[in-house]
Each structure stands twice: as C-alpha cells, then as structure tokens.
PDB file of C-alpha atoms and ligand atoms in Angstrom:
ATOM      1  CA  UNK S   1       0.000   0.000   0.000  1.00 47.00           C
ATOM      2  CA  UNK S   2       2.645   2.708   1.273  1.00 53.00           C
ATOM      3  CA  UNK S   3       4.811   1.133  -1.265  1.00 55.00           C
ATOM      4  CA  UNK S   4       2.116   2.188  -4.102  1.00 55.00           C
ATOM      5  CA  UNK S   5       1.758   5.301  -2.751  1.00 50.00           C
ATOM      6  CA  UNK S   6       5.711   5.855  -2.702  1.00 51.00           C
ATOM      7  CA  UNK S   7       5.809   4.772  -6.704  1.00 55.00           C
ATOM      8  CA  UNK S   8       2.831   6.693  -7.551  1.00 53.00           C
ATOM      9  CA  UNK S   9       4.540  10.025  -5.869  1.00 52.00           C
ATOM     10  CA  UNK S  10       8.085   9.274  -8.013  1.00 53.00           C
ATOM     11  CA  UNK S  11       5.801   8.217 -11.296  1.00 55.00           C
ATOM     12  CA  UNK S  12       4.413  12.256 -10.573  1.00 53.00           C
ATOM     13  CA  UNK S  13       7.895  13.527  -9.623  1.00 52.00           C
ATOM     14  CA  UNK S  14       8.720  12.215 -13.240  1.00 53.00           C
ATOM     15  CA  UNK S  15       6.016  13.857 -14.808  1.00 54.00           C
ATOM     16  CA  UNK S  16       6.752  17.137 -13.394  1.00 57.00           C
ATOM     17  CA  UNK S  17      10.147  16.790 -14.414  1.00 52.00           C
ATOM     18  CA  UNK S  18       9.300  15.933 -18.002  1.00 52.00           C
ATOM     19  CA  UNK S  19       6.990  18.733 -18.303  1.00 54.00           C
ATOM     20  CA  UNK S  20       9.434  21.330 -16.986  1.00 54.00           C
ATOM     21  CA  UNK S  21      12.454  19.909 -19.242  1.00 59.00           C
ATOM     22  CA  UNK S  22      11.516  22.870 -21.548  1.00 78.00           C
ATOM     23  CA  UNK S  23       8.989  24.895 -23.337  1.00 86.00           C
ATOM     24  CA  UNK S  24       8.389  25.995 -27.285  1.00 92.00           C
ATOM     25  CA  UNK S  25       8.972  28.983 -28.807  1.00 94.00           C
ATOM     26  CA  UNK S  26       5.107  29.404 -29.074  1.00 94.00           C
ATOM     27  CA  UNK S  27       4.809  28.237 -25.676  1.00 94.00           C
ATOM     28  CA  UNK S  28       6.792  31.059 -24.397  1.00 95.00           C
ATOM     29  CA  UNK S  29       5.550  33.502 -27.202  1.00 96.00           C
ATOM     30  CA  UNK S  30       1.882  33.031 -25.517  1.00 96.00           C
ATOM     31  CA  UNK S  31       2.637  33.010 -22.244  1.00 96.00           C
ATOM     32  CA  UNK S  32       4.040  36.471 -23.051  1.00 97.00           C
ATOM     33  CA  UNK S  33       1.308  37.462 -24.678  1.00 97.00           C
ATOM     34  CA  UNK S  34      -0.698  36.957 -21.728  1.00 97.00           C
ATOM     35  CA  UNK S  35       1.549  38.917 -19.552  1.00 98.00           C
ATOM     36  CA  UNK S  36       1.072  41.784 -21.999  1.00 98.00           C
ATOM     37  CA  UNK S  37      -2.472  41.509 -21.736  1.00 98.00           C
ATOM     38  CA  UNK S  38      -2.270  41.433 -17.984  1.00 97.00           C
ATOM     39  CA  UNK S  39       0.005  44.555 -17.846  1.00 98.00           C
ATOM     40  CA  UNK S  40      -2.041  46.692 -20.211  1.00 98.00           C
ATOM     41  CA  UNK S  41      -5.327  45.534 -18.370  1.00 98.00           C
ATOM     42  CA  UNK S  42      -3.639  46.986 -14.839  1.00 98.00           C
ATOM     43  CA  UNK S  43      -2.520  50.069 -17.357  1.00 98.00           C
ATOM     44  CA  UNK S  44      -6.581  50.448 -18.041  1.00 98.00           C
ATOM     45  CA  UNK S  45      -7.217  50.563 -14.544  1.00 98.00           C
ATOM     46  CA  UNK S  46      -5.000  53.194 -13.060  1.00 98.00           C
ATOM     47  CA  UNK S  47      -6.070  55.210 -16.287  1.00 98.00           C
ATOM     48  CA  UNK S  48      -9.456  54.560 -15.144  1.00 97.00           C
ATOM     49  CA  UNK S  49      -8.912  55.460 -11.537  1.00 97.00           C
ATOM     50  CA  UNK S  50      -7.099  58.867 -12.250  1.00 96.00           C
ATOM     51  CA  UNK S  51     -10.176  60.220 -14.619  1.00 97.00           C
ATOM     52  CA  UNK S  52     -13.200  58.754 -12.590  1.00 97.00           C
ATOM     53  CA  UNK S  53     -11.264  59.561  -9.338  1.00 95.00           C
ATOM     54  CA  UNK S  54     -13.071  56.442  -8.108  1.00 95.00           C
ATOM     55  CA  UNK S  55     -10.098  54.420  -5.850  1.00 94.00           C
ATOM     56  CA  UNK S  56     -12.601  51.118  -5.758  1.00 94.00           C
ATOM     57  CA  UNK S  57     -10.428  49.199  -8.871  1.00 95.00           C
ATOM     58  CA  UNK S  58      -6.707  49.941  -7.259  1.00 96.00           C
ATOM     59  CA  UNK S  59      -7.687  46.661  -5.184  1.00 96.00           C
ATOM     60  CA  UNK S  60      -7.658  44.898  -8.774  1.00 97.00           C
ATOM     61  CA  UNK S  61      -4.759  46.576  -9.843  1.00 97.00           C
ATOM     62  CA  UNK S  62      -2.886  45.201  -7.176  1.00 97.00           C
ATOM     63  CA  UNK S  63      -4.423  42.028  -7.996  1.00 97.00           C
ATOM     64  CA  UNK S  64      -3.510  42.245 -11.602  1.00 97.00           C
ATOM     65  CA  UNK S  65       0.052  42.733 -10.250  1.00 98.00           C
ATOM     66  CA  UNK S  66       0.422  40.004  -7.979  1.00 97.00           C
ATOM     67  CA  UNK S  67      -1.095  37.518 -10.456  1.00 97.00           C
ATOM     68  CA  UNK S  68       2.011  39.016 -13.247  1.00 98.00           C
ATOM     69  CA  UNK S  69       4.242  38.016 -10.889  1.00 97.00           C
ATOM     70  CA  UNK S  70       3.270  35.187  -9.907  1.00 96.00           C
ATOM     71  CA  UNK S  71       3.385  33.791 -13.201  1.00 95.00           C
ATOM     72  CA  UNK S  72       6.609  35.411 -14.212  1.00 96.00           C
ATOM     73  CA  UNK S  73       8.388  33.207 -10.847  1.00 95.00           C
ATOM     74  CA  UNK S  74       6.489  30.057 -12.300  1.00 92.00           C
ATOM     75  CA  UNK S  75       7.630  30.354 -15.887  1.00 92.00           C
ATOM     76  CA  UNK S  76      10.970  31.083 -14.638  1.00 92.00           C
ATOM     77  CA  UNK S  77      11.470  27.352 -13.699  1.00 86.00           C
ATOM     78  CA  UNK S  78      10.670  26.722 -16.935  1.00 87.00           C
ATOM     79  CA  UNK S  79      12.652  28.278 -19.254  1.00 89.00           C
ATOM     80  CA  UNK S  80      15.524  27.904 -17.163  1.00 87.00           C
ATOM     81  CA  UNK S  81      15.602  24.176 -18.749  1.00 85.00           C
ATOM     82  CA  UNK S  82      15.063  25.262 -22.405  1.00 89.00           C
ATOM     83  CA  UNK S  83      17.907  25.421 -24.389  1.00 91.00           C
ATOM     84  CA  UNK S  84      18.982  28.295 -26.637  1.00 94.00           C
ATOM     85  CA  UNK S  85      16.588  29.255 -29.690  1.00 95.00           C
ATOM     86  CA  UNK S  86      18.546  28.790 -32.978  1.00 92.00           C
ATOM     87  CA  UNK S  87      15.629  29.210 -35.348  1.00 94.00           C
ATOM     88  CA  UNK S  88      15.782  32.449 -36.468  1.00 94.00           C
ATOM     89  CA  UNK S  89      11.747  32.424 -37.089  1.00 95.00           C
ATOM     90  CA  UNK S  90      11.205  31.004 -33.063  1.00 95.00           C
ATOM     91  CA  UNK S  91      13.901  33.732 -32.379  1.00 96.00           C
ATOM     92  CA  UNK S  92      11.396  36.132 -33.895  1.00 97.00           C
ATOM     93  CA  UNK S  93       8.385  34.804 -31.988  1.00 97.00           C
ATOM     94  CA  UNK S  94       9.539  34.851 -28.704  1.00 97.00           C
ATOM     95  CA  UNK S  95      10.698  38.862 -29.394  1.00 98.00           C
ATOM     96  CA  UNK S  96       7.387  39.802 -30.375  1.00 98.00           C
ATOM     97  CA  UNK S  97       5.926  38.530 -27.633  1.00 98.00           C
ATOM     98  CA  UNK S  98       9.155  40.360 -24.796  1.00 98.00           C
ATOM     99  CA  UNK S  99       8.343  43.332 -26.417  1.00 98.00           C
ATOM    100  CA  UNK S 100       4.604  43.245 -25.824  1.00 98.00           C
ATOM    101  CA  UNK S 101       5.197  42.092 -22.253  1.00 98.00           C
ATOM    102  CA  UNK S 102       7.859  44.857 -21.920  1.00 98.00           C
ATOM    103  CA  UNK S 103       5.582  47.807 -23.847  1.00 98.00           C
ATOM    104  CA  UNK S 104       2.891  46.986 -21.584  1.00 98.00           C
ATOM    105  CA  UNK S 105       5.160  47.374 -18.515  1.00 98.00           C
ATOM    106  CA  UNK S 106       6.638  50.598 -19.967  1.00 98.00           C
ATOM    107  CA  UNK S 107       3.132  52.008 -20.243  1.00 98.00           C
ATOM    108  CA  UNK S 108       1.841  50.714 -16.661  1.00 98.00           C
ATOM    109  CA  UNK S 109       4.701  52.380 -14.915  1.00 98.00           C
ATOM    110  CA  UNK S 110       3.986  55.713 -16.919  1.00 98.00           C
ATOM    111  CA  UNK S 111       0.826  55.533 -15.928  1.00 98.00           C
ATOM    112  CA  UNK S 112       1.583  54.895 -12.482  1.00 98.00           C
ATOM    113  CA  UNK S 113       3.991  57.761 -12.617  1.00 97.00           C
ATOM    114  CA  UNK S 114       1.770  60.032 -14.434  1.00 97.00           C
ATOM    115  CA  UNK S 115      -1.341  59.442 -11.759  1.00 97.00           C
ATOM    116  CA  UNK S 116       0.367  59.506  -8.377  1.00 96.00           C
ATOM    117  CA  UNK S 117      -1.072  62.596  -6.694  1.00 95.00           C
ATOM    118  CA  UNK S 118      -4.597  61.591  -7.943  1.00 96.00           C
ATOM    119  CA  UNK S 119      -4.281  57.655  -6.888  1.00 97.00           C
ATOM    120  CA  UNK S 120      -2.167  59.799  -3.382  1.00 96.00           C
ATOM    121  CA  UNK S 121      -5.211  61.573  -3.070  1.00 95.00           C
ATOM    122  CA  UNK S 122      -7.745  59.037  -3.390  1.00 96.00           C
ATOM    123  CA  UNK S 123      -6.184  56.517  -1.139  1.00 95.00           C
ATOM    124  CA  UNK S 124      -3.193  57.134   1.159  1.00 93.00           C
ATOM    125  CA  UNK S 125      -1.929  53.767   1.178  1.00 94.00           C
ATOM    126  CA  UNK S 126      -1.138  53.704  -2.425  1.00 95.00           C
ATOM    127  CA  UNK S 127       1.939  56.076  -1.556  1.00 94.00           C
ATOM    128  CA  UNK S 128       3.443  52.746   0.266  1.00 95.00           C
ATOM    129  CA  UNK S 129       1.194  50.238  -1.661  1.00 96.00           C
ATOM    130  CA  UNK S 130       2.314  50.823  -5.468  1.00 97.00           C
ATOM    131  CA  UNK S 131       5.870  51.665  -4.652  1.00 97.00           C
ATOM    132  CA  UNK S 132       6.008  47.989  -2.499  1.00 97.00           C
ATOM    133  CA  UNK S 133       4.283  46.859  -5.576  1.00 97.00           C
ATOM    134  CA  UNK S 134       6.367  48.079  -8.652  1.00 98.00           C
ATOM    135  CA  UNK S 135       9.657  47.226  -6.522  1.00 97.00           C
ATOM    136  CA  UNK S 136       7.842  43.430  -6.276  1.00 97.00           C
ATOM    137  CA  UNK S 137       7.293  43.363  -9.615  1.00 98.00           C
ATOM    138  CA  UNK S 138      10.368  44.640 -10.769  1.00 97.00           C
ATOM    139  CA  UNK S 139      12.569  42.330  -9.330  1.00 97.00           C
ATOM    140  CA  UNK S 140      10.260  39.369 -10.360  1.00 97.00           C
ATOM    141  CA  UNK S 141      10.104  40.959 -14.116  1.00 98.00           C
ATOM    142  CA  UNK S 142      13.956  41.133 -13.899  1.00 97.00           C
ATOM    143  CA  UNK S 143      14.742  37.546 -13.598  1.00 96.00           C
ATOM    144  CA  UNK S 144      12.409  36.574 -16.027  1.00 97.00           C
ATOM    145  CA  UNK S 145      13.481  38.819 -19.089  1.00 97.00           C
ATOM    146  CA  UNK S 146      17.322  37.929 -17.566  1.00 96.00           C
ATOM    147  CA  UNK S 147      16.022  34.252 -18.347  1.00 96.00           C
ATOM    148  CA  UNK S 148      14.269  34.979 -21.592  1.00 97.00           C
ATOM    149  CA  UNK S 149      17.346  36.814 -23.214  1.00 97.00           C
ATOM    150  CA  UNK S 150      19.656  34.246 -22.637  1.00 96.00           C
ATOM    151  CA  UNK S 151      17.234  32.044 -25.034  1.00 96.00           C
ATOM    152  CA  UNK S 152      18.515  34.297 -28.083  1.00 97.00           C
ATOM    153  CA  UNK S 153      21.926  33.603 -28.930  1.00 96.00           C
ATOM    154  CA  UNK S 154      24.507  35.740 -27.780  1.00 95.00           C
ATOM    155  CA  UNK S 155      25.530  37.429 -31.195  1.00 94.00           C
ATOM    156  CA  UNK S 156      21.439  37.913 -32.289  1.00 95.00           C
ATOM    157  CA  UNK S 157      20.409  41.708 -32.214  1.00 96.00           C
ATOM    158  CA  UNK S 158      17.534  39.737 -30.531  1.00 97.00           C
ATOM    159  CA  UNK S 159      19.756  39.536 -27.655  1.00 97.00           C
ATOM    160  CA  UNK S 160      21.276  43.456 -27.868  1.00 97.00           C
ATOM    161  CA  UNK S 161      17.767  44.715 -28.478  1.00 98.00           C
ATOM    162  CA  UNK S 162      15.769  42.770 -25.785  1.00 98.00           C
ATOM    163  CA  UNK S 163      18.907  43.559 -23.340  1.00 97.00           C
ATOM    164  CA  UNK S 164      18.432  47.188 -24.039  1.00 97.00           C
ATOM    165  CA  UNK S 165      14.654  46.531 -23.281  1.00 98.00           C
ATOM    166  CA  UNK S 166      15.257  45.247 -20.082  1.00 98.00           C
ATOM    167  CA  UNK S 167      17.114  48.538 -19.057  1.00 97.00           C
ATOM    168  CA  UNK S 168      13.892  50.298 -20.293  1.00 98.00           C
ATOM    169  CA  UNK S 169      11.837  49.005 -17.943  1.00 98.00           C
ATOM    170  CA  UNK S 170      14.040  49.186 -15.372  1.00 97.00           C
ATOM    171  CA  UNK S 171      14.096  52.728 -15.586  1.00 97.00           C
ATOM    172  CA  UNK S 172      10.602  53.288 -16.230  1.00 98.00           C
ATOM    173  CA  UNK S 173       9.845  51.318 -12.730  1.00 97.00           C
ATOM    174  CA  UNK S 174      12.253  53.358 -10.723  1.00 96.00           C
ATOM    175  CA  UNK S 175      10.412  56.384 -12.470  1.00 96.00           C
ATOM    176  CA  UNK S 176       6.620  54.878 -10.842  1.00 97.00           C
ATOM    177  CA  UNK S 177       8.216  54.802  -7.534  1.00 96.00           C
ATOM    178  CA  UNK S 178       9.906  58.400  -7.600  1.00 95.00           C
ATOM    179  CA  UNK S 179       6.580  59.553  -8.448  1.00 96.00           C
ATOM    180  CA  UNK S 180       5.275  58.255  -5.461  1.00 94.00           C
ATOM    181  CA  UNK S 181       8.399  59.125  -3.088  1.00 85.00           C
ATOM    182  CA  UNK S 182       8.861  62.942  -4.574  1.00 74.00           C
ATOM    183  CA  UNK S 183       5.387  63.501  -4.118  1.00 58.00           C
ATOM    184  CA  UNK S 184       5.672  62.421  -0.276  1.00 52.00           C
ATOM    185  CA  UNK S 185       9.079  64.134   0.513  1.00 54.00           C
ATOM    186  CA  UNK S 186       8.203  67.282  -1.175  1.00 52.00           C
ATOM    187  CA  UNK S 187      10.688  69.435  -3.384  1.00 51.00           C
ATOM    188  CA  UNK S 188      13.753  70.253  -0.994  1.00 47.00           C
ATOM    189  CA  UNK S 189      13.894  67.046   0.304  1.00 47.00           C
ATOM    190  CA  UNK S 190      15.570  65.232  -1.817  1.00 48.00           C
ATOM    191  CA  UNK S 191      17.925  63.244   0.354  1.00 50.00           C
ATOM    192  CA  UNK S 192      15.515  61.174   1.859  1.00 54.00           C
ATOM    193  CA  UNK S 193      13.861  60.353  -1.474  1.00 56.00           C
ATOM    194  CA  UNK S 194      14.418  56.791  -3.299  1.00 58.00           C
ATOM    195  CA  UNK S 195      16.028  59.100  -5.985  1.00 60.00           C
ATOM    196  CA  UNK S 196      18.840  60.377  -4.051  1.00 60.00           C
ATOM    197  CA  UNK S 197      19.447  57.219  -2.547  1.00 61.00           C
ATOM    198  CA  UNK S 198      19.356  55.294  -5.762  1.00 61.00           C
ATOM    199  CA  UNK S 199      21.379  57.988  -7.868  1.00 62.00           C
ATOM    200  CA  UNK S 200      24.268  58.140  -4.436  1.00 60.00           C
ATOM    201  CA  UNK S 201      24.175  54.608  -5.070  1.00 57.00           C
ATOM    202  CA  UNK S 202      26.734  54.962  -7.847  1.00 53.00           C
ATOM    203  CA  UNK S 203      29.037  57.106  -5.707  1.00 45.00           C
ATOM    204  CA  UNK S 204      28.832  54.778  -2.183  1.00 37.00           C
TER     205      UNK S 204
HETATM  206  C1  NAG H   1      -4.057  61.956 -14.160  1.00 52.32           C
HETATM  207  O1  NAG H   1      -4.767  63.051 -13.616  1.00 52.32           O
HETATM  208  C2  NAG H   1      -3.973  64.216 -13.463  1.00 52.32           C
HETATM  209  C3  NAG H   1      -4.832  65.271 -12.774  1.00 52.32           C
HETATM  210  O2  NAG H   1      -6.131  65.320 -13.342  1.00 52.32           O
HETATM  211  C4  NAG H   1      -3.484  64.680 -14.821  1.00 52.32           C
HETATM  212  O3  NAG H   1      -2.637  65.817 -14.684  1.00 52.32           O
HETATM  213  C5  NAG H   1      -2.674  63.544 -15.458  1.00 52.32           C
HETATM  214  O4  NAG H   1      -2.247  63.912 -16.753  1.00 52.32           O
HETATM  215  C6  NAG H   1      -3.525  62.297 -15.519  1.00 52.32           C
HETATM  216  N1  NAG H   1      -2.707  61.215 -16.031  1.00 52.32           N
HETATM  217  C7  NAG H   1      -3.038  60.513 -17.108  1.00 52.32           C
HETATM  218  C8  NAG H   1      -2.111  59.445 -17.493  1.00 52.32           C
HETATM  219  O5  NAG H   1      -4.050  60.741 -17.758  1.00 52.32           O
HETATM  220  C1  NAG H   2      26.284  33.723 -34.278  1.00 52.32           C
HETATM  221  O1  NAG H   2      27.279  32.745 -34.079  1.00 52.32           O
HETATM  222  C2  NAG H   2      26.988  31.493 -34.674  1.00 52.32           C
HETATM  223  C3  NAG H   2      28.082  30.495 -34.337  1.00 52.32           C
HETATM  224  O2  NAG H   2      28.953  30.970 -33.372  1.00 52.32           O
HETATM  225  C4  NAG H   2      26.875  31.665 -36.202  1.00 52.32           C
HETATM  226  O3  NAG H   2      26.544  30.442 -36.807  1.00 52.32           O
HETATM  227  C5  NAG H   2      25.803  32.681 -36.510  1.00 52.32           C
HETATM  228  O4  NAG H   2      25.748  32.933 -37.887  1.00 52.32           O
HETATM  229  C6  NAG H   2      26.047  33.993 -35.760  1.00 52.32           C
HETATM  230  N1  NAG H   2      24.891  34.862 -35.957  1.00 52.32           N
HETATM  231  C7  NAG H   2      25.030  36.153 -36.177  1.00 52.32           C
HETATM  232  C8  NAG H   2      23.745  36.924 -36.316  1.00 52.32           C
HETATM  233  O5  NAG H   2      26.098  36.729 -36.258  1.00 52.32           O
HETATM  234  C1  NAG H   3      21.941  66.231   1.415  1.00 52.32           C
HETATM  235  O1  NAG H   3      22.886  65.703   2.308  1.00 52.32           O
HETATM  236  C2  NAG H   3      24.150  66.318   2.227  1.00 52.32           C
HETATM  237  C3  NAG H   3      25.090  65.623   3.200  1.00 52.32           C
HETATM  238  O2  NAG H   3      24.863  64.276   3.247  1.00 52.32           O
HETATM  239  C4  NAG H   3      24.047  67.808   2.525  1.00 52.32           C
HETATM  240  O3  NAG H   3      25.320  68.402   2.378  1.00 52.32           O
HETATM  241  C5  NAG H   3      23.046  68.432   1.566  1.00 52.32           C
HETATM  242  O4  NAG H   3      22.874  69.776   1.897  1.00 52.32           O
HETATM  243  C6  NAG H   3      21.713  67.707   1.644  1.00 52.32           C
HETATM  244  N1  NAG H   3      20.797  68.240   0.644  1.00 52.32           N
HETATM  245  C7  NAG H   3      19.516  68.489   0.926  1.00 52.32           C
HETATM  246  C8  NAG H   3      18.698  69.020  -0.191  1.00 52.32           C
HETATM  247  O5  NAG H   3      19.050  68.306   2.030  1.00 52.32           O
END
C-alpha cells in the first residue's frame, strides 16, 4: 500500500520533471502574450482610476500585479531548462511577444507615474502600496526577461535589443516609484527620497 503510494509520488515527480524539461517557442511567445495583456489591463485601470477619481479598482490593480508576478516566478522554472533558440523564425516569436510584455510594462509604470497625486489623493496607502508593488514586480520581471534573453543567442540583435529593453523598464519602474516618493518628501527634500538614494548609489 505505502509502497504504491511511494511509486505513484516518483511516477508524478517524473512527470513534473518531463513537463518542466523545456517549453516551445510558441509556448513562451503566448505566455508572453498573456503577460502583456495582464500589464495593459492593470494600465486600463489606473487610467481609469485617475479620470473617474473612483479608488474602488486599485484593489484589482494590485491584484492584476500580484497575479504578473506570480506567473513570471512560475515560468521562470521553466525556461531555465530550455535550451537556446537557434531558429531564427522562433527567435522572432519569442521577441514579439518580450516586447509586448515589456511595452505593456513601460506604459503601466507611466501611468503609475503620471497618476500619483490623484491615486495619493484618493487613497493614502497607495503612496506605500504601489511603490512595495512596482519594486515586487520589478525584481520578479527582472529575472524573467534575464532568463528569456539568454534564449537568443549571444551574437542575435535579438539579444542586444531585448537587453536594451530590459534597461527600459528598469528605468521606467524606478520612475513609478519616484513619483510616489517625490510627491511624499516634497521638493527640498531630496535626500531622503528613493532618488537620491538610488542615484548616491553609484558614488557609495
Ligand atoms: C491623471 O490626472 C492628473 C490630474 O487630473 C493629470 O494631470 C494627469 O495627466 C492624468 N494622467 C493621465 C495618465 O491621464
Ligand atoms: C552567431 O554565431 C553562430 C556560431 O557561433 C553563427 O553560426 C551565426 O551565424 C552567428 N549569428 C550572427 C547573427 O552573427
Ligand atoms: C543632502 O545631504 C548632504 C550631506 O549628506 C548635505 O550636504 C546636503 O545639503 C543635503 N541636501 C539636501 C537638499 O538636504
């Protein structure tokens, strides 16, 4: 009996093991697809939320955020097993679909940046909540696209291009949460602001 239950466990240790050997080039394509779709749908929202002044859908913003990241950590596992694209045409497919994950992440955190003393206004947690969040996502976001670039090889533009993508965002996220921190600190207080600690970072 225990002895069943022991094989059956290893027969669905297998399984899992097969299934995250590796993923297709559509596989990851559409799985970036829906990340875009995600991001642009939490763009929507904020949008929303900074014309209607109406603070009720930041709860599914913050939803929309946590569920991005969530899958971003999952699919990490994943194509940490597949090997290097060498089809220029898969190579192709998996860029379209980074750089719809990565414009809809360039136009949440503008949006985010762009809104911050109306989504401030409405709801005084947001000014800790959507910093917390960006920095969450950013970090998640930046493992992932480290994992998808290293699909392309090396010499592709793919590579350069999606690289120089990455920074993009990067930037664009630290941009949300100076929105959020110069708004609180005020003009004259710039020391205590994420942007003078990040920019002293280079000199520490
Ligand atoms: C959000 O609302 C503020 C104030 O009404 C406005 O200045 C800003 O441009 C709006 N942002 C967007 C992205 O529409
Ligand atoms: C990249 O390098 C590989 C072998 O090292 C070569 O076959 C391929 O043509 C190169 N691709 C480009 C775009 O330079
Ligand atoms: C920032 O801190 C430095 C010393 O660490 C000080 O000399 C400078 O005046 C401060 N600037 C502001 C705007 O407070």
């Amino acid at each position: 009996m225990h002895r069943q239950i022991f094989s059956f466990v290893i027969a669905l240790c297998l399984c899992a093991h097969w299934a995250i050997a590796s993923l297709t080039s559509t596989e990851i394509a559409n799985a970036l697809n829906e990340l875009a779709q995600q991001g642009f749908a939490a763009k929507d929202l904020v949008l929303e939320i900074n014309s209607t002044s109406d603070a009720g859908p930041l709860r599914d913003v913050y939803t929309e955020i946590d569920t991005i990241v969530t899958v971003v950590l999952t699919d990490i596992s994943f194509i940490t097993n597949t090997p290097v694209i060498t089809e220029e045409a898969q190579e192709q497919v998996v860029y379209e679909g980074y750089s719809n994950f990565v414009q809809s992440l360039l136009e949440l955190m503008d949006a985010f940046a762009s809104s911050a003393g109306t989504l401030m206004s409405l709801d005084h947690v947001s000014k800790y909540k959507v910093p917390a969040e960006v920095r969450v996502l950013e970090s998640a976001v930046d493992a992932y696209f480290y994992n998808i670039i290293s699909l392309f090889p090396g010499n592709s533009s793919y590579n350069a291009q999606a690289s120089n993508q990455k920074a993009q965002v990067d930037t664009h996220c630290y941009e949300a949460i100076w929105a959020f921190d110069l708004e609180e600190a005020g003009p004259g207080r710039g020391n205590g602001s994420v942007q003078a600690r990040w920019l002293a970072r280079g000199s520490v």
